[in-house]
Amino acid sequence: MQFLDQENPSLTFLPAPLSALRHTARRFATASATLALGALMLLQPARAAAPTSPDPAGNASISHASHPGATRYELHLHHLHTGETLDVVYRIGDEYIPEAMDKLNHFLRDHRTQDTADYDPKEFDLLHNLLGRLHKPNGEIDIVCGYRTPESNSFLRTLGGKASPAQTGVAEHSQHMLSKAIDIRIPGVRTRALRDAALSLHAGGVGYYPVSQFVHVDVGPVRQWSFR
């Protein structure tokens, strides 16, 4: 019996003896088993070395996987003086994330002196809840002023001796110096509407600055005021 090569019919092949075919089959089976075992051994270390998925917020200490079903608290901030932006998950469930808090403290530093301070975490909850009240859960917040050193607060209070406190509206014992206050704007939201939403939270102090077009929000005593 002869076999034709389907690619080239001019070539023919004679069948090999049966014993040779059996020997070849045994060698093929042995080689296949060896290759399969080798492939399995190669796959195992590769699988063990595969990196875990990074936390979306870049926070190594607390992962969402360890808190299934827990609420993620996010903030999207833009600083009007430094030009910096920050997108951060600062809290998962009831736990504040240390790395995120460090990022926020640096972001809200006194931009005049570069000094930082540890913010009251409730201030960030206030911002988060304020966005929810405005139906902008993923909205960006413009930061007008964050932390102030006593020196910066004193300067702003009189503009370096060129104005009176009555003209500047800066409090002598400002909550900014205690890392409990932030002056903000929210793009697309009128200043008055932002003020009203902040007041509805009853979370602390609310200052309305219509001329400068920002709202002061803090987690100090509940109170309100308006300055020109």
mmCIF file of C-alpha atoms in Angstrom:
data_model
loop_
_atom_site.group_PDB
_atom_site.id
_atom_site.type_symbol
_atom_site.label_atom_id
_atom_site.label_comp_id
_atom_site.label_asym_id
_atom_site.label_seq_id
_atom_site.Cartn_x
_atom_site.Cartn_y
_atom_site.Cartn_z
ATOM 1 C CA MET A 1 0.000 0.000 0.000
ATOM 2 C CA GLN A 2 1.245 3.493 -0.845
ATOM 3 C CA PHE A 3 0.193 6.879 0.550
ATOM 4 C CA LEU A 4 0.073 10.134 -1.421
ATOM 5 C CA ASP A 5 1.315 13.421 0.006
ATOM 6 C CA GLN A 6 -1.768 15.704 -0.113
ATOM 7 C CA GLU A 7 0.465 18.797 -0.519
ATOM 8 C CA ASN A 8 2.546 17.173 -3.351
ATOM 9 C CA PRO A 9 0.875 14.141 -5.080
ATOM 10 C CA SER A 10 4.129 13.296 -6.900
ATOM 11 C CA LEU A 11 5.652 12.085 -3.631
ATOM 12 C CA THR A 12 4.776 8.659 -2.229
ATOM 13 C CA PHE A 13 5.606 6.980 1.079
ATOM 14 C CA LEU A 14 5.852 3.328 1.959
ATOM 15 C CA PRO A 15 4.346 2.198 5.290
ATOM 16 C CA ALA A 16 6.860 1.339 8.024
ATOM 17 C CA PRO A 17 6.934 -2.088 9.674
ATOM 18 C CA LEU A 18 4.413 -2.589 12.510
ATOM 19 C CA SER A 19 7.128 -3.017 15.170
ATOM 20 C CA ALA A 20 8.691 0.286 14.177
ATOM 21 C CA LEU A 21 5.349 2.013 14.412
ATOM 22 C CA ARG A 22 4.780 0.673 17.953
ATOM 23 C CA HIS A 23 8.245 1.830 19.040
ATOM 24 C CA THR A 24 7.628 5.264 17.583
ATOM 25 C CA ALA A 25 4.246 5.498 19.337
ATOM 26 C CA ARG A 26 5.845 4.659 22.722
ATOM 27 C CA ARG A 27 8.528 7.346 22.201
ATOM 28 C CA PHE A 28 5.891 9.889 21.208
ATOM 29 C CA ALA A 29 3.755 9.139 24.287
ATOM 30 C CA THR A 30 6.776 9.427 26.601
ATOM 31 C CA ALA A 31 7.844 12.727 25.029
ATOM 32 C CA SER A 32 4.316 14.125 25.289
ATOM 33 C CA ALA A 33 4.106 13.260 28.978
ATOM 34 C CA THR A 34 7.484 14.877 29.640
ATOM 35 C CA LEU A 35 6.470 18.060 27.832
ATOM 36 C CA ALA A 36 3.169 18.233 29.723
ATOM 37 C CA LEU A 37 4.931 17.852 33.093
ATOM 38 C CA GLY A 38 7.481 20.510 32.147
ATOM 39 C CA ALA A 39 4.747 22.921 31.098
ATOM 40 C CA LEU A 40 2.931 22.394 34.402
ATOM 41 C CA MET A 41 6.106 23.102 36.384
ATOM 42 C CA LEU A 42 6.675 26.309 34.411
ATOM 43 C CA LEU A 43 3.140 27.530 35.015
ATOM 44 C CA GLN A 44 3.213 27.081 38.798
ATOM 45 C CA PRO A 45 5.925 29.659 39.664
ATOM 46 C CA ALA A 46 4.472 32.120 37.160
ATOM 47 C CA ARG A 47 1.100 31.881 38.845
ATOM 48 C CA ALA A 48 2.624 32.341 42.293
ATOM 49 C CA ALA A 49 4.536 35.414 41.163
ATOM 50 C CA ALA A 50 1.542 37.152 39.591
ATOM 51 C CA PRO A 51 1.013 40.532 41.311
ATOM 52 C CA THR A 52 -2.185 41.275 43.159
ATOM 53 C CA SER A 53 -4.445 43.974 41.795
ATOM 54 C CA PRO A 54 -3.443 47.385 43.179
ATOM 55 C CA ASP A 55 -5.875 49.338 45.312
ATOM 56 C CA PRO A 56 -7.523 52.005 43.088
ATOM 57 C CA ALA A 57 -6.658 54.700 45.610
ATOM 58 C CA GLY A 58 -3.056 53.591 45.935
ATOM 59 C CA ASN A 59 -3.586 52.833 49.623
ATOM 60 C CA ALA A 60 -1.599 49.761 50.648
ATOM 61 C CA SER A 61 -2.746 49.403 54.255
ATOM 62 C CA ILE A 62 -6.459 48.898 53.660
ATOM 63 C CA SER A 63 -7.922 47.178 50.602
ATOM 64 C CA HIS A 64 -11.535 47.093 49.541
ATOM 65 C CA ALA A 65 -11.303 43.291 49.387
ATOM 66 C CA SER A 66 -10.791 43.156 53.163
ATOM 67 C CA HIS A 67 -13.946 45.226 53.686
ATOM 68 C CA PRO A 68 -16.552 43.611 51.398
ATOM 69 C CA GLY A 69 -19.648 45.746 51.009
ATOM 70 C CA ALA A 70 -18.102 48.693 52.862
ATOM 71 C CA THR A 71 -18.790 52.189 51.564
ATOM 72 C CA ARG A 72 -15.872 53.938 49.848
ATOM 73 C CA TYR A 73 -15.510 57.640 50.600
ATOM 74 C CA GLU A 74 -13.799 59.541 47.782
ATOM 75 C CA LEU A 75 -12.781 63.147 47.211
ATOM 76 C CA HIS A 76 -11.677 64.907 44.029
ATOM 77 C CA LEU A 77 -9.901 68.161 44.839
ATOM 78 C CA HIS A 78 -8.260 70.991 42.903
ATOM 79 C CA HIS A 79 -6.180 73.623 44.712
ATOM 80 C CA LEU A 80 -6.587 77.078 43.185
ATOM 81 C CA HIS A 81 -3.282 78.383 44.590
ATOM 82 C CA THR A 82 -0.925 75.477 43.918
ATOM 83 C CA GLY A 83 -2.649 74.122 40.818
ATOM 84 C CA GLU A 84 -2.453 70.609 42.273
ATOM 85 C CA THR A 85 -5.214 68.017 42.017
ATOM 86 C CA LEU A 86 -5.923 65.039 44.253
ATOM 87 C CA ASP A 87 -8.239 62.071 43.720
ATOM 88 C CA VAL A 88 -8.299 59.920 46.826
ATOM 89 C CA VAL A 89 -10.295 57.279 48.681
ATOM 90 C CA TYR A 90 -9.763 58.465 52.243
ATOM 91 C CA ARG A 91 -12.100 56.129 54.106
ATOM 92 C CA ILE A 92 -13.530 52.625 53.683
ATOM 93 C CA GLY A 93 -16.418 51.786 55.959
ATOM 94 C CA ASP A 94 -15.567 53.228 59.365
ATOM 95 C CA GLU A 95 -11.798 53.204 58.804
ATOM 96 C CA TYR A 96 -9.832 56.257 57.714
ATOM 97 C CA ILE A 97 -6.846 55.344 55.552
ATOM 98 C CA PRO A 98 -3.563 56.696 57.007
ATOM 99 C CA GLU A 99 -1.817 57.117 53.635
ATOM 100 C CA ALA A 100 -4.806 59.007 52.271
ATOM 101 C CA MET A 101 -4.903 61.273 55.306
ATOM 102 C CA ASP A 102 -1.217 62.077 54.794
ATOM 103 C CA LYS A 103 -1.908 62.990 51.171
ATOM 104 C CA LEU A 104 -4.801 65.233 52.168
ATOM 105 C CA ASN A 105 -2.776 66.953 54.889
ATOM 106 C CA HIS A 106 -0.022 67.709 52.405
ATOM 107 C CA PHE A 107 -2.466 68.844 49.738
ATOM 108 C CA LEU A 108 -4.144 71.256 52.177
ATOM 109 C CA ARG A 109 -0.861 72.629 53.530
ATOM 110 C CA ASP A 110 -0.333 76.356 54.082
ATOM 111 C CA HIS A 111 0.785 77.236 50.561
ATOM 112 C CA ARG A 112 2.558 80.362 51.838
ATOM 113 C CA THR A 113 4.867 78.537 54.259
ATOM 114 C CA GLN A 114 4.508 74.884 53.108
ATOM 115 C CA ASP A 115 3.668 73.864 56.699
ATOM 116 C CA THR A 116 1.276 70.954 57.176
ATOM 117 C CA ALA A 117 -0.989 69.879 60.014
ATOM 118 C CA ASP A 118 -3.194 66.887 60.771
ATOM 119 C CA TYR A 119 -6.727 67.639 59.659
ATOM 120 C CA ASP A 120 -9.786 66.550 61.578
ATOM 121 C CA PRO A 121 -11.142 63.636 59.473
ATOM 122 C CA LYS A 122 -14.678 64.901 60.042
ATOM 123 C CA GLU A 123 -13.854 67.828 57.760
ATOM 124 C CA PHE A 124 -13.433 65.399 54.872
ATOM 125 C CA ASP A 125 -16.704 63.693 55.758
ATOM 126 C CA LEU A 126 -18.319 67.127 55.661
ATOM 127 C CA LEU A 127 -17.035 67.691 52.112
ATOM 128 C CA HIS A 128 -18.171 64.217 51.057
ATOM 129 C CA ASN A 129 -21.649 64.725 52.525
ATOM 130 C CA LEU A 130 -21.887 68.182 50.986
ATOM 131 C CA LEU A 131 -21.330 66.742 47.511
ATOM 132 C CA GLY A 132 -24.027 64.168 48.212
ATOM 133 C CA ARG A 133 -26.446 66.878 49.296
ATOM 134 C CA LEU A 134 -25.766 68.697 46.021
ATOM 135 C CA HIS A 135 -26.289 65.465 44.020
ATOM 136 C CA LYS A 136 -22.685 65.611 42.828
ATOM 137 C CA PRO A 137 -21.155 62.520 44.508
ATOM 138 C CA ASN A 138 -18.179 62.498 42.129
ATOM 139 C CA GLY A 139 -17.893 66.262 41.776
ATOM 140 C CA GLU A 140 -14.625 68.158 42.032
ATOM 141 C CA ILE A 141 -14.076 70.704 44.793
ATOM 142 C CA ASP A 142 -11.970 73.811 44.257
ATOM 143 C CA ILE A 143 -9.886 74.610 47.333
ATOM 144 C CA VAL A 144 -9.498 78.318 48.067
ATOM 145 C CA CYS A 145 -7.807 77.899 51.442
ATOM 146 C CA GLY A 146 -6.906 74.961 53.654
ATOM 147 C CA TYR A 147 -4.614 74.976 56.670
ATOM 148 C CA ARG A 148 -3.138 78.267 57.907
ATOM 149 C CA THR A 149 -0.261 78.785 60.291
ATOM 150 C CA PRO A 150 -0.833 81.472 62.948
ATOM 151 C CA GLU A 151 1.617 83.666 61.016
ATOM 152 C CA SER A 152 -0.337 83.327 57.775
ATOM 153 C CA ASN A 153 -3.617 83.954 59.553
ATOM 154 C CA SER A 154 -2.216 87.099 61.166
ATOM 155 C CA PHE A 155 -0.965 88.360 57.809
ATOM 156 C CA LEU A 156 -4.296 87.732 56.077
ATOM 157 C CA ARG A 157 -6.162 89.384 58.921
ATOM 158 C CA THR A 158 -4.523 92.755 58.214
ATOM 159 C CA LEU A 159 -2.904 92.096 54.821
ATOM 160 C CA GLY A 160 0.448 92.872 56.341
ATOM 161 C CA GLY A 161 -0.790 96.023 58.096
ATOM 162 C CA LYS A 162 -2.531 97.442 55.021
ATOM 163 C CA ALA A 163 -6.077 96.671 56.163
ATOM 164 C CA SER A 164 -8.160 96.126 59.266
ATOM 165 C CA PRO A 165 -9.761 92.828 60.324
ATOM 166 C CA ALA A 166 -13.134 94.398 59.581
ATOM 167 C CA GLN A 167 -12.030 94.833 55.980
ATOM 168 C CA THR A 168 -10.645 91.330 55.494
ATOM 169 C CA GLY A 169 -13.170 89.237 57.415
ATOM 170 C CA VAL A 170 -10.436 86.926 58.744
ATOM 171 C CA ALA A 171 -11.097 85.720 62.299
ATOM 172 C CA GLU A 172 -8.385 86.023 64.921
ATOM 173 C CA HIS A 173 -8.997 82.482 66.169
ATOM 174 C CA SER A 174 -9.741 80.912 62.810
ATOM 175 C CA GLN A 175 -10.623 77.233 62.552
ATOM 176 C CA HIS A 176 -8.148 77.121 59.662
ATOM 177 C CA MET A 177 -5.342 77.205 62.247
ATOM 178 C CA LEU A 178 -6.864 74.146 63.944
ATOM 179 C CA SER A 179 -7.050 72.152 60.689
ATOM 180 C CA LYS A 180 -10.817 72.088 60.919
ATOM 181 C CA ALA A 181 -11.794 74.479 58.121
ATOM 182 C CA ILE A 182 -11.609 74.751 54.333
ATOM 183 C CA ASP A 183 -12.763 77.515 51.991
ATOM 184 C CA ILE A 184 -14.271 76.010 48.848
ATOM 185 C CA ARG A 185 -16.021 76.458 45.541
ATOM 186 C CA ILE A 186 -17.742 73.759 43.507
ATOM 187 C CA PRO A 187 -17.750 74.264 39.728
ATOM 188 C CA GLY A 188 -21.274 74.575 38.379
ATOM 189 C CA VAL A 189 -22.797 75.405 41.781
ATOM 190 C CA ARG A 190 -23.751 78.967 42.711
ATOM 191 C CA THR A 191 -22.146 80.274 45.886
ATOM 192 C CA ARG A 192 -25.531 80.834 47.534
ATOM 193 C CA ALA A 193 -26.657 77.286 46.714
ATOM 194 C CA LEU A 194 -23.399 75.943 48.129
ATOM 195 C CA ARG A 195 -23.950 77.966 51.315
ATOM 196 C CA ASP A 196 -27.519 76.666 51.680
ATOM 197 C CA ALA A 197 -26.425 73.053 51.221
ATOM 198 C CA ALA A 198 -23.679 73.463 53.831
ATOM 199 C CA LEU A 199 -26.126 74.997 56.309
ATOM 200 C CA SER A 200 -28.530 72.087 55.840
ATOM 201 C CA LEU A 201 -25.905 69.649 57.146
ATOM 202 C CA HIS A 202 -25.647 71.342 60.582
ATOM 203 C CA ALA A 203 -22.077 70.028 60.745
ATOM 204 C CA GLY A 204 -20.232 73.157 61.907
ATOM 205 C CA GLY A 205 -19.519 76.722 60.870
ATOM 206 C CA VAL A 206 -20.565 78.111 57.485
ATOM 207 C CA GLY A 207 -19.256 81.418 56.167
ATOM 208 C CA TYR A 208 -20.729 83.025 53.052
ATOM 209 C CA TYR A 209 -18.434 85.194 50.905
ATOM 210 C CA PRO A 210 -20.474 86.201 47.828
ATOM 211 C CA VAL A 211 -18.016 88.801 46.494
ATOM 212 C CA SER A 212 -15.035 86.435 46.642
ATOM 213 C CA GLN A 213 -17.376 83.606 45.600
ATOM 214 C CA PHE A 214 -16.485 80.942 48.126
ATOM 215 C CA VAL A 215 -17.966 79.274 51.187
ATOM 216 C CA HIS A 216 -16.112 78.531 54.426
ATOM 217 C CA VAL A 217 -17.006 75.164 55.977
ATOM 218 C CA ASP A 218 -15.621 73.875 59.272
ATOM 219 C CA VAL A 219 -16.343 71.244 61.899
ATOM 220 C CA GLY A 220 -16.225 73.653 64.820
ATOM 221 C CA PRO A 221 -19.345 74.878 66.655
ATOM 222 C CA VAL A 222 -22.478 75.213 64.518
ATOM 223 C CA ARG A 223 -22.820 78.861 63.451
ATOM 224 C CA GLN A 224 -23.077 81.007 60.326
ATOM 225 C CA TRP A 225 -22.001 84.411 59.038
ATOM 226 C CA SER A 226 -21.770 86.417 55.868
ATOM 227 C CA PHE A 227 -19.047 88.777 54.699
ATOM 228 C CA ARG A 228 -19.912 91.125 51.875
#
